mmCIF file with all atom_site columns, C-alpha atoms in Angstrom:
data_model
loop_
_atom_site.group_PDB
_atom_site.id
_atom_site.type_symbol
_atom_site.label_atom_id
_atom_site.label_alt_id
_atom_site.label_comp_id
_atom_site.label_asym_id
_atom_site.label_entity_id
_atom_site.label_seq_id
_atom_site.pdbx_PDB_ins_code
_atom_site.Cartn_x
_atom_site.Cartn_y
_atom_site.Cartn_z
_atom_site.occupancy
_atom_site.B_iso_or_equiv
_atom_site.pdbx_formal_charge
_atom_site.auth_seq_id
_atom_site.auth_comp_id
_atom_site.auth_asym_id
_atom_site.auth_atom_id
_atom_site.pdbx_PDB_model_num
ATOM 1   C CA . MET A 1 1   ? 73.814 130.277 -32.031 1.00 58.00 ? 1   MET A CA 1
ATOM 2   C CA . MET A 1 2   ? 71.600 127.031 -31.243 1.00 66.00 ? 2   MET A CA 1
ATOM 3   C CA . ILE A 1 3   ? 68.856 128.856 -32.888 1.00 65.00 ? 3   ILE A CA 1
ATOM 4   C CA . ASN A 1 4   ? 70.688 129.466 -36.146 1.00 71.00 ? 4   ASN A CA 1
ATOM 5   C CA . ALA A 1 5   ? 72.060 125.874 -36.522 1.00 72.00 ? 5   ALA A CA 1
ATOM 6   C CA . LEU A 1 6   ? 68.111 125.024 -36.280 1.00 70.00 ? 6   LEU A CA 1
ATOM 7   C CA . VAL A 1 7   ? 66.973 127.398 -38.797 1.00 71.00 ? 7   VAL A CA 1
ATOM 8   C CA . ARG A 1 8   ? 69.770 126.231 -41.160 1.00 75.00 ? 8   ARG A CA 1
ATOM 9   C CA . ALA A 1 9   ? 68.611 122.669 -40.272 1.00 74.00 ? 9   ALA A CA 1
ATOM 10  C CA . TYR A 1 10  ? 65.147 124.176 -41.504 1.00 71.00 ? 10  TYR A CA 1
ATOM 11  C CA . VAL A 1 11  ? 66.229 125.943 -44.426 1.00 73.00 ? 11  VAL A CA 1
ATOM 12  C CA . GLY A 1 12  ? 67.847 122.394 -45.399 1.00 74.00 ? 12  GLY A CA 1
ATOM 13  C CA . VAL A 1 13  ? 64.552 120.693 -45.155 1.00 69.00 ? 13  VAL A CA 1
ATOM 14  C CA . LEU A 1 14  ? 63.121 123.264 -47.494 1.00 69.00 ? 14  LEU A CA 1
ATOM 15  C CA . ALA A 1 15  ? 65.905 122.946 -50.186 1.00 71.00 ? 15  ALA A CA 1
ATOM 16  C CA . ASP A 1 16  ? 65.320 119.057 -50.047 1.00 69.00 ? 16  ASP A CA 1
ATOM 17  C CA . GLU A 1 17  ? 62.756 118.358 -53.120 1.00 58.00 ? 17  GLU A CA 1
ATOM 18  C CA . LYS A 1 18  ? 61.564 115.144 -51.735 1.00 62.00 ? 18  LYS A CA 1
ATOM 19  C CA . GLU A 1 19  ? 60.732 116.384 -48.199 1.00 56.00 ? 19  GLU A CA 1
ATOM 20  C CA . ALA A 1 20  ? 59.117 119.617 -49.667 1.00 55.00 ? 20  ALA A CA 1
ATOM 21  C CA . GLU A 1 21  ? 56.673 117.279 -51.301 1.00 60.00 ? 21  GLU A CA 1
ATOM 22  C CA . SER A 1 22  ? 54.836 116.534 -48.140 1.00 65.00 ? 22  SER A CA 1
ATOM 23  C CA . GLN A 1 23  ? 52.571 119.125 -47.283 1.00 65.00 ? 23  GLN A CA 1
ATOM 24  C CA . LEU A 1 24  ? 52.600 118.138 -43.465 1.00 63.00 ? 24  LEU A CA 1
ATOM 25  C CA . THR A 1 25  ? 56.092 118.151 -43.518 1.00 65.00 ? 25  THR A CA 1
ATOM 26  C CA . MET A 1 26  ? 56.064 121.873 -44.971 1.00 68.00 ? 26  MET A CA 1
ATOM 27  C CA . GLN A 1 27  ? 53.245 122.970 -42.211 1.00 67.00 ? 27  GLN A CA 1
ATOM 28  C CA . PHE A 1 28  ? 55.723 121.274 -39.517 1.00 67.00 ? 28  PHE A CA 1
ATOM 29  C CA . VAL A 1 29  ? 58.601 123.439 -41.075 1.00 67.00 ? 29  VAL A CA 1
ATOM 30  C CA . ALA A 1 30  ? 56.709 126.522 -41.357 1.00 67.00 ? 30  ALA A CA 1
ATOM 31  C CA . ASP A 1 31  ? 54.977 126.079 -37.718 1.00 64.00 ? 31  ASP A CA 1
ATOM 32  C CA . HIS A 1 32  ? 58.716 125.682 -36.370 1.00 66.00 ? 32  HIS A CA 1
ATOM 33  C CA . ILE A 1 33  ? 60.375 128.257 -38.020 1.00 68.00 ? 33  ILE A CA 1
ATOM 34  C CA . ALA A 1 34  ? 57.838 130.616 -36.259 1.00 65.00 ? 34  ALA A CA 1
ATOM 35  C CA . ASP A 1 35  ? 58.366 128.995 -33.094 1.00 63.00 ? 35  ASP A CA 1
ATOM 36  C CA . LEU A 1 36  ? 62.113 129.853 -33.635 1.00 66.00 ? 36  LEU A CA 1
ATOM 37  C CA . ILE A 1 37  ? 61.502 133.446 -34.653 1.00 64.00 ? 37  ILE A CA 1
ATOM 38  C CA . ALA A 1 38  ? 59.168 133.951 -31.770 1.00 59.00 ? 38  ALA A CA 1
ATOM 39  C CA . ALA A 1 39  ? 62.109 132.366 -29.537 1.00 59.00 ? 39  ALA A CA 1
ATOM 40  C CA . THR A 1 40  ? 64.422 134.381 -30.852 1.00 60.00 ? 40  THR A CA 1
ATOM 41  C CA . ALA A 1 41  ? 62.215 137.604 -30.386 1.00 55.00 ? 41  ALA A CA 1
ATOM 42  C CA . SER A 1 42  ? 61.697 136.499 -26.726 1.00 50.00 ? 42  SER A CA 1
ATOM 43  C CA . ILE A 1 43  ? 65.234 135.354 -25.609 1.00 50.00 ? 43  ILE A CA 1
ATOM 44  C CA . ALA A 1 44  ? 65.107 137.501 -22.339 1.00 47.00 ? 44  ALA A CA 1
ATOM 45  C CA . ALA A 1 45  ? 61.162 135.946 -21.478 1.00 46.00 ? 45  ALA A CA 1
ATOM 46  C CA . PRO A 1 46  ? 60.641 133.154 -19.690 1.00 48.00 ? 46  PRO A CA 1
ATOM 47  C CA . VAL A 1 47  ? 60.145 129.950 -21.754 1.00 47.00 ? 47  VAL A CA 1
ATOM 48  C CA . THR A 1 48  ? 56.418 128.628 -21.378 1.00 49.00 ? 48  THR A CA 1
ATOM 49  C CA . ALA A 1 49  ? 55.508 124.865 -21.658 1.00 48.00 ? 49  ALA A CA 1
ATOM 50  C CA . HIS A 1 50  ? 54.286 125.346 -25.293 1.00 47.00 ? 50  HIS A CA 1
ATOM 51  C CA . ASP A 1 51  ? 57.444 127.277 -26.214 1.00 47.00 ? 51  ASP A CA 1
ATOM 52  C CA . ALA A 1 52  ? 59.498 124.394 -24.320 1.00 52.00 ? 52  ALA A CA 1
ATOM 53  C CA . ARG A 1 53  ? 57.351 121.733 -26.725 1.00 66.00 ? 53  ARG A CA 1
ATOM 54  C CA . GLY A 1 54  ? 57.944 123.748 -29.810 1.00 72.00 ? 54  GLY A CA 1
ATOM 55  C CA . LEU A 1 55  ? 61.715 123.919 -29.181 1.00 80.00 ? 55  LEU A CA 1
ATOM 56  C CA . ARG A 1 56  ? 62.171 120.254 -28.293 1.00 85.00 ? 56  ARG A CA 1
ATOM 57  C CA . ALA A 1 57  ? 60.309 119.951 -31.580 1.00 86.00 ? 57  ALA A CA 1
ATOM 58  C CA . VAL A 1 58  ? 62.116 121.771 -33.898 1.00 85.00 ? 58  VAL A CA 1
ATOM 59  C CA . ARG A 1 59  ? 65.444 120.020 -32.069 1.00 89.00 ? 59  ARG A CA 1
ATOM 60  C CA . THR A 1 60  ? 64.017 116.804 -33.023 1.00 92.00 ? 60  THR A CA 1
ATOM 61  C CA . GLN A 1 61  ? 63.501 117.478 -36.790 1.00 90.00 ? 61  GLN A CA 1
ATOM 62  C CA . ALA A 1 62  ? 67.049 119.147 -37.107 1.00 90.00 ? 62  ALA A CA 1
ATOM 63  C CA . ILE A 1 63  ? 68.343 116.026 -35.369 1.00 94.00 ? 63  ILE A CA 1
ATOM 64  C CA . LEU A 1 64  ? 66.241 113.925 -38.069 1.00 93.00 ? 64  LEU A CA 1
ATOM 65  C CA . THR A 1 65  ? 67.746 116.116 -40.720 1.00 92.00 ? 65  THR A CA 1
ATOM 66  C CA . LYS A 1 66  ? 71.112 115.650 -39.816 1.00 94.00 ? 66  LYS A CA 1
ATOM 67  C CA . ILE A 1 67  ? 70.401 111.746 -39.699 1.00 95.00 ? 67  ILE A CA 1
ATOM 68  C CA . ARG A 1 68  ? 69.002 111.993 -43.134 1.00 93.00 ? 68  ARG A CA 1
ATOM 69  C CA . GLY A 1 69  ? 71.971 113.601 -44.575 1.00 93.00 ? 69  GLY A CA 1
ATOM 70  C CA . GLY A 1 70  ? 74.625 111.982 -43.016 1.00 94.00 ? 70  GLY A CA 1
ATOM 71  C CA . PHE A 1 71  ? 73.529 108.307 -42.450 1.00 96.00 ? 71  PHE A CA 1
ATOM 72  C CA . THR A 1 72  ? 76.179 107.409 -45.201 1.00 96.00 ? 72  THR A CA 1
ATOM 73  C CA . ASN A 1 73  ? 78.959 108.538 -42.858 1.00 96.00 ? 73  ASN A CA 1
ATOM 74  C CA . PRO A 1 74  ? 79.846 105.348 -40.930 1.00 95.00 ? 74  PRO A CA 1
ATOM 75  C CA . GLY A 1 75  ? 81.110 107.453 -38.147 1.00 94.00 ? 75  GLY A CA 1
ATOM 76  C CA . ILE A 1 76  ? 77.899 109.274 -37.597 1.00 96.00 ? 76  ILE A CA 1
ATOM 77  C CA . SER A 1 77  ? 76.812 109.426 -33.875 1.00 96.00 ? 77  SER A CA 1
ATOM 78  C CA . ALA A 1 78  ? 74.371 110.985 -31.614 1.00 96.00 ? 78  ALA A CA 1
ATOM 79  C CA . GLN A 1 79  ? 77.423 112.523 -30.139 1.00 96.00 ? 79  GLN A CA 1
ATOM 80  C CA . GLY A 1 80  ? 78.571 114.308 -33.202 1.00 96.00 ? 80  GLY A CA 1
ATOM 81  C CA . VAL A 1 81  ? 74.862 115.339 -34.342 1.00 95.00 ? 81  VAL A CA 1
ATOM 82  C CA . ALA A 1 82  ? 74.549 116.602 -30.617 1.00 94.00 ? 82  ALA A CA 1
ATOM 83  C CA . LYS A 1 83  ? 77.829 118.630 -31.069 1.00 93.00 ? 83  LYS A CA 1
ATOM 84  C CA . GLU A 1 84  ? 76.902 119.909 -34.397 1.00 91.00 ? 84  GLU A CA 1
ATOM 85  C CA . LEU A 1 85  ? 73.684 121.547 -33.049 1.00 90.00 ? 85  LEU A CA 1
ATOM 86  C CA . GLY A 1 86  ? 74.802 122.490 -29.768 1.00 88.00 ? 86  GLY A CA 1
ATOM 87  C CA . LEU A 1 87  ? 73.066 119.774 -27.530 1.00 90.00 ? 87  LEU A CA 1
ATOM 88  C CA . SER A 1 88  ? 74.010 117.141 -25.332 1.00 93.00 ? 88  SER A CA 1
ATOM 89  C CA . ALA A 1 89  ? 74.164 113.732 -26.672 1.00 94.00 ? 89  ALA A CA 1
ATOM 90  C CA . ARG A 1 90  ? 71.942 112.349 -23.804 1.00 95.00 ? 90  ARG A CA 1
ATOM 91  C CA . TYR A 1 91  ? 69.175 114.998 -24.978 1.00 94.00 ? 91  TYR A CA 1
ATOM 92  C CA . VAL A 1 92  ? 69.431 114.187 -28.765 1.00 95.00 ? 92  VAL A CA 1
ATOM 93  C CA . GLN A 1 93  ? 69.015 110.309 -27.570 1.00 95.00 ? 93  GLN A CA 1
ATOM 94  C CA . ASP A 1 94  ? 65.746 111.330 -25.156 1.00 94.00 ? 94  ASP A CA 1
ATOM 95  C CA . LEU A 1 95  ? 64.572 113.292 -28.051 1.00 95.00 ? 95  LEU A CA 1
ATOM 96  C CA . LEU A 1 96  ? 64.530 110.319 -30.320 1.00 94.00 ? 96  LEU A CA 1
ATOM 97  C CA . GLN A 1 97  ? 63.404 107.995 -27.670 1.00 92.00 ? 97  GLN A CA 1
ATOM 98  C CA . GLU A 1 98  ? 60.333 110.108 -27.418 1.00 92.00 ? 98  GLU A CA 1
ATOM 99  C CA . THR A 1 99  ? 59.719 109.364 -31.050 1.00 89.00 ? 99  THR A CA 1
ATOM 100 C CA . GLY A 1 100 ? 59.765 105.475 -30.520 1.00 92.00 ? 100 GLY A CA 1
ATOM 101 C CA . ILE A 1 101 ? 62.971 105.046 -32.159 1.00 93.00 ? 101 ILE A CA 1
ATOM 102 C CA . SER A 1 102 ? 66.558 105.522 -31.306 1.00 94.00 ? 102 SER A CA 1
ATOM 103 C CA . PHE A 1 103 ? 69.148 107.118 -32.809 1.00 96.00 ? 103 PHE A CA 1
ATOM 104 C CA . SER A 1 104 ? 71.018 104.193 -34.028 1.00 95.00 ? 104 SER A CA 1
ATOM 105 C CA . GLU A 1 105 ? 67.820 102.232 -35.253 1.00 96.00 ? 105 GLU A CA 1
ATOM 106 C CA . ARG A 1 106 ? 66.956 105.826 -37.239 1.00 95.00 ? 106 ARG A CA 1
ATOM 107 C CA . VAL A 1 107 ? 70.598 105.395 -38.646 1.00 97.00 ? 107 VAL A CA 1
ATOM 108 C CA . LEU A 1 108 ? 70.107 101.644 -39.505 1.00 97.00 ? 108 LEU A CA 1
ATOM 109 C CA . GLU A 1 109 ? 66.710 102.273 -41.630 1.00 96.00 ? 109 GLU A CA 1
ATOM 110 C CA . GLN A 1 110 ? 68.196 105.024 -43.467 1.00 96.00 ? 110 GLN A CA 1
ATOM 111 C CA . ARG A 1 111 ? 71.193 102.708 -44.539 1.00 97.00 ? 111 ARG A CA 1
ATOM 112 C CA . LEU A 1 112 ? 68.842 99.921  -45.146 1.00 98.00 ? 112 LEU A CA 1
ATOM 113 C CA . GLN A 1 113 ? 66.650 101.728 -47.434 1.00 97.00 ? 113 GLN A CA 1
ATOM 114 C CA . GLY A 1 114 ? 69.170 103.788 -49.248 1.00 96.00 ? 114 GLY A CA 1
ATOM 115 C CA . ALA A 1 115 ? 71.272 100.445 -50.089 1.00 97.00 ? 115 ALA A CA 1
ATOM 116 C CA . ARG A 1 116 ? 67.502 98.943  -51.154 1.00 97.00 ? 116 ARG A CA 1
ATOM 117 C CA . LYS A 1 117 ? 66.913 101.576 -53.603 1.00 96.00 ? 117 LYS A CA 1
ATOM 118 C CA . MET A 1 118 ? 70.551 101.602 -54.847 1.00 97.00 ? 118 MET A CA 1
ATOM 119 C CA . LEU A 1 119 ? 69.988 97.230  -55.637 1.00 96.00 ? 119 LEU A CA 1
ATOM 120 C CA . SER A 1 120 ? 67.062 98.322  -57.249 1.00 95.00 ? 120 SER A CA 1
ATOM 121 C CA . GLN A 1 121 ? 68.206 100.926 -59.598 1.00 94.00 ? 121 GLN A CA 1
ATOM 122 C CA . ARG A 1 122 ? 69.299 99.488  -62.763 1.00 93.00 ? 122 ARG A CA 1
ATOM 123 C CA . HIS A 1 123 ? 72.120 102.222 -63.383 1.00 94.00 ? 123 HIS A CA 1
ATOM 124 C CA . ASN A 1 124 ? 73.819 100.656 -60.343 1.00 93.00 ? 124 ASN A CA 1
ATOM 125 C CA . ASP A 1 125 ? 74.058 97.020  -61.485 1.00 94.00 ? 125 ASP A CA 1
ATOM 126 C CA . ALA A 1 126 ? 77.702 97.432  -62.109 1.00 94.00 ? 126 ALA A CA 1
ATOM 127 C CA . LEU A 1 127 ? 78.245 98.198  -58.344 1.00 96.00 ? 127 LEU A CA 1
ATOM 128 C CA . ARG A 1 128 ? 78.845 94.859  -56.228 1.00 96.00 ? 128 ARG A CA 1
ATOM 129 C CA . VAL A 1 129 ? 76.303 94.345  -52.934 1.00 97.00 ? 129 VAL A CA 1
ATOM 130 C CA . SER A 1 130 ? 79.811 95.115  -50.953 1.00 97.00 ? 130 SER A CA 1
ATOM 131 C CA . GLU A 1 131 ? 79.902 98.506  -52.380 1.00 97.00 ? 131 GLU A CA 1
ATOM 132 C CA . ILE A 1 132 ? 76.551 99.549  -52.023 1.00 97.00 ? 132 ILE A CA 1
ATOM 133 C CA . ALA A 1 133 ? 76.713 98.627  -48.530 1.00 97.00 ? 133 ALA A CA 1
ATOM 134 C CA . LEU A 1 134 ? 79.819 100.730 -48.021 1.00 97.00 ? 134 LEU A CA 1
ATOM 135 C CA . ILE A 1 135 ? 78.579 103.777 -50.044 1.00 97.00 ? 135 ILE A CA 1
ATOM 136 C CA . ASN A 1 136 ? 75.578 103.599 -47.380 1.00 97.00 ? 136 ASN A CA 1
ATOM 137 C CA . GLY A 1 137 ? 77.847 103.793 -44.435 1.00 97.00 ? 137 GLY A CA 1
ATOM 138 C CA . PHE A 1 138 ? 77.955 99.925  -43.589 1.00 97.00 ? 138 PHE A CA 1
ATOM 139 C CA . SER A 1 139 ? 81.406 98.888  -42.712 1.00 95.00 ? 139 SER A CA 1
ATOM 140 C CA . ASP A 1 140 ? 80.585 95.116  -42.318 1.00 96.00 ? 140 ASP A CA 1
ATOM 141 C CA . VAL A 1 141 ? 79.196 93.483  -45.179 1.00 96.00 ? 141 VAL A CA 1
ATOM 142 C CA . SER A 1 142 ? 77.968 90.423  -43.191 1.00 97.00 ? 142 SER A CA 1
ATOM 143 C CA . TYR A 1 143 ? 76.289 92.815  -40.785 1.00 97.00 ? 143 TYR A CA 1
ATOM 144 C CA . PHE A 1 144 ? 74.679 94.417  -43.839 1.00 98.00 ? 144 PHE A CA 1
ATOM 145 C CA . ASN A 1 145 ? 73.449 91.187  -45.202 1.00 97.00 ? 145 ASN A CA 1
ATOM 146 C CA . ARG A 1 146 ? 72.092 89.969  -41.806 1.00 97.00 ? 146 ARG A CA 1
ATOM 147 C CA . CYS A 1 147 ? 70.285 93.574  -41.209 1.00 98.00 ? 147 CYS A CA 1
ATOM 148 C CA . PHE A 1 148 ? 68.669 93.738  -45.019 1.00 98.00 ? 148 PHE A CA 1
ATOM 149 C CA . ARG A 1 149 ? 67.558 89.845  -44.368 1.00 97.00 ? 149 ARG A CA 1
ATOM 150 C CA . ARG A 1 150 ? 65.996 90.710  -41.197 1.00 97.00 ? 150 ARG A CA 1
ATOM 151 C CA . ARG A 1 151 ? 64.337 93.992  -42.646 1.00 97.00 ? 151 ARG A CA 1
ATOM 152 C CA . PHE A 1 152 ? 63.069 93.100  -45.991 1.00 96.00 ? 152 PHE A CA 1
ATOM 153 C CA . GLY A 1 153 ? 62.899 89.283  -45.433 1.00 96.00 ? 153 GLY A CA 1
ATOM 154 C CA . HIS A 1 154 ? 65.265 88.507  -48.569 1.00 95.00 ? 154 HIS A CA 1
ATOM 155 C CA . THR A 1 155 ? 69.085 88.838  -49.132 1.00 96.00 ? 155 THR A CA 1
ATOM 156 C CA . PRO A 1 156 ? 70.171 91.762  -50.759 1.00 96.00 ? 156 PRO A CA 1
ATOM 157 C CA . THR A 1 157 ? 71.221 90.114  -54.248 1.00 94.00 ? 157 THR A CA 1
ATOM 158 C CA . SER A 1 158 ? 67.661 89.088  -54.690 1.00 94.00 ? 158 SER A CA 1
ATOM 159 C CA . VAL A 1 159 ? 66.517 92.597  -54.973 1.00 90.00 ? 159 VAL A CA 1
ATOM 160 C CA . ARG A 1 160 ? 68.714 92.698  -58.090 1.00 84.00 ? 160 ARG A CA 1
#
Protein backbone atom coordinates (compact mmCIF):
# COMPACT_ATOMS: atom_id res chain seq x y z
CA MET A 1 0.00 0.00 0.00
CA MET A 2 2.80 2.42 0.91
CA ILE A 3 4.71 1.49 -2.22
CA ASN A 4 1.63 2.35 -4.29
CA ALA A 5 1.50 5.79 -2.64
CA LEU A 6 5.18 6.34 -3.40
CA VAL A 7 4.72 5.29 -7.04
CA ARG A 8 1.78 7.73 -7.34
CA ALA A 9 3.97 10.48 -5.87
CA TYR A 10 6.63 9.79 -8.49
CA VAL A 11 4.06 9.82 -11.26
CA GLY A 12 3.12 13.25 -9.95
CA VAL A 13 6.74 14.37 -10.24
CA LEU A 14 6.89 13.03 -13.78
CA ALA A 15 3.67 14.84 -14.70
CA ASP A 16 4.93 18.17 -13.33
CA GLU A 17 6.49 19.91 -16.31
CA LYS A 18 8.69 22.14 -14.14
CA GLU A 19 10.12 19.12 -12.30
CA ALA A 20 10.46 17.10 -15.51
CA GLU A 21 12.78 19.76 -16.99
CA SER A 22 15.56 18.80 -14.60
CA GLN A 23 17.69 15.93 -15.87
CA LEU A 24 18.96 15.31 -12.36
CA THR A 25 15.40 15.03 -11.03
CA MET A 26 14.43 12.66 -13.83
CA GLN A 27 17.44 10.43 -13.10
CA PHE A 28 16.60 10.48 -9.41
CA VAL A 29 12.99 9.51 -10.15
CA ALA A 30 14.02 6.75 -12.56
CA ASP A 31 16.49 5.28 -10.06
CA HIS A 32 13.95 5.24 -7.29
CA ILE A 33 11.15 3.84 -9.40
CA ALA A 34 13.53 0.98 -10.13
CA ASP A 35 14.12 0.65 -6.37
CA LEU A 36 10.36 0.51 -5.80
CA ILE A 37 9.94 -2.19 -8.41
CA ALA A 38 12.76 -4.13 -6.82
CA ALA A 39 11.14 -3.68 -3.41
CA THR A 40 7.82 -5.04 -4.63
CA ALA A 41 9.52 -7.95 -6.39
CA SER A 42 11.40 -8.96 -3.27
CA ILE A 43 8.83 -8.17 -0.61
CA ALA A 44 9.48 -11.48 1.16
CA ALA A 45 13.26 -11.18 0.90
CA PRO A 46 15.29 -9.52 3.66
CA VAL A 47 16.02 -5.81 3.17
CA THR A 48 19.67 -4.95 2.60
CA ALA A 49 21.35 -1.70 3.65
CA HIS A 50 21.30 -0.51 0.02
CA ASP A 51 17.56 -1.24 -0.24
CA ALA A 52 16.91 0.69 2.96
CA ARG A 53 18.83 3.74 1.68
CA GLY A 54 16.90 3.64 -1.59
CA LEU A 55 13.58 3.36 0.21
CA ARG A 56 14.47 6.28 2.49
CA ALA A 57 15.33 8.37 -0.57
CA VAL A 58 12.06 7.41 -2.23
CA ARG A 59 10.12 8.31 0.88
CA THR A 60 11.96 11.63 1.19
CA GLN A 61 11.12 12.48 -2.42
CA ALA A 62 7.47 11.56 -1.86
CA ILE A 63 7.36 13.86 1.19
CA LEU A 64 8.90 16.72 -0.80
CA THR A 65 6.36 16.18 -3.57
CA LYS A 66 3.51 16.35 -1.03
CA ILE A 67 4.92 19.61 0.35
CA ARG A 68 5.22 21.14 -3.13
CA GLY A 69 1.67 20.10 -3.92
CA GLY A 70 0.10 21.18 -0.63
CA PHE A 71 1.99 24.19 0.72
CA THR A 72 -0.95 26.51 -0.03
CA ASN A 73 -3.06 24.59 2.47
CA PRO A 74 -2.73 26.42 5.80
CA GLY A 75 -3.32 23.12 7.58
CA ILE A 76 -0.50 21.15 5.97
CA SER A 77 1.43 19.26 8.61
CA ALA A 78 4.02 16.56 8.96
CA GLN A 79 1.33 14.43 10.59
CA GLY A 80 -1.03 14.86 7.63
CA VAL A 81 1.66 14.10 5.06
CA ALA A 82 2.80 11.11 7.10
CA LYS A 83 -0.74 9.76 7.23
CA GLU A 84 -1.17 10.20 3.45
CA LEU A 85 2.04 8.26 2.80
CA GLY A 86 1.49 5.62 5.46
CA LEU A 87 4.45 6.77 7.56
CA SER A 88 4.83 8.07 11.10
CA ALA A 89 5.16 11.81 11.66
CA ARG A 90 8.44 11.22 13.50
CA TYR A 91 9.85 9.31 10.52
CA VAL A 92 8.83 12.15 8.16
CA GLN A 93 10.62 14.65 10.42
CA ASP A 94 13.70 12.39 10.64
CA LEU A 95 13.91 11.99 6.87
CA LEU A 96 13.71 15.73 6.31
CA GLN A 97 16.22 16.47 9.05
CA GLU A 98 18.69 14.31 7.12
CA THR A 99 18.38 16.81 4.27
CA GLY A 100 19.18 19.68 6.64
CA ILE A 101 15.81 21.43 6.26
CA SER A 102 12.84 20.69 8.50
CA PHE A 103 9.25 20.19 7.39
CA SER A 104 8.13 23.62 8.60
CA GLU A 105 11.13 25.35 7.00
CA ARG A 106 10.37 23.69 3.66
CA VAL A 107 6.71 24.67 3.79
CA LEU A 108 7.62 28.24 4.71
CA GLU A 109 10.12 28.47 1.83
CA GLN A 110 7.57 27.13 -0.66
CA ARG A 111 5.00 29.65 0.55
CA LEU A 112 7.44 32.56 0.38
CA GLN A 113 8.61 31.60 -3.12
CA GLY A 114 5.01 31.23 -4.28
CA ALA A 115 4.07 34.63 -2.87
CA ARG A 116 7.15 36.27 -4.35
CA LYS A 117 6.34 34.84 -7.76
CA MET A 118 2.73 36.02 -7.58
CA LEU A 119 3.76 39.48 -6.40
CA SER A 120 6.10 39.90 -9.36
CA GLN A 121 3.53 38.85 -11.98
CA ARG A 122 1.66 41.73 -13.59
CA HIS A 123 -1.60 39.82 -13.91
CA ASN A 124 -1.78 39.66 -10.09
CA ASP A 125 -1.62 43.45 -9.64
CA ALA A 126 -5.33 43.53 -8.79
CA LEU A 127 -4.73 41.25 -5.80
CA ARG A 128 -3.81 42.79 -2.46
CA VAL A 129 -0.66 41.59 -0.71
CA SER A 130 -2.84 40.07 2.01
CA GLU A 131 -4.78 38.06 -0.59
CA ILE A 132 -1.57 36.72 -2.07
CA ALA A 133 -0.37 35.76 1.40
CA LEU A 134 -3.60 33.87 2.06
CA ILE A 135 -3.50 32.15 -1.34
CA ASN A 136 -0.03 30.86 -0.49
CA GLY A 137 -1.06 29.35 2.83
CA PHE A 138 -0.31 32.15 5.29
CA SER A 139 -3.07 32.75 7.80
CA ASP A 140 -1.38 35.74 9.45
CA VAL A 141 -0.41 38.63 7.17
CA SER A 142 1.96 40.27 9.67
CA TYR A 143 3.81 36.95 10.03
CA PHE A 144 3.99 36.75 6.24
CA ASN A 145 5.43 40.29 6.06
CA ARG A 146 8.08 39.51 8.71
CA CYS A 147 9.09 36.24 7.07
CA PHE A 148 9.18 37.81 3.61
CA ARG A 149 11.38 40.68 4.78
CA ARG A 150 13.70 38.31 6.64
CA ARG A 151 14.01 35.95 3.64
CA PHE A 152 14.29 38.44 0.77
CA GLY A 153 15.55 41.61 2.47
CA HIS A 154 12.63 43.79 1.39
CA THR A 155 8.89 44.09 1.89
CA PRO A 156 6.31 42.24 -0.23
CA THR A 157 4.94 45.58 -1.45
CA SER A 158 8.35 46.57 -2.84
CA VAL A 159 8.34 43.54 -5.15
CA ARG A 160 5.43 44.96 -7.11
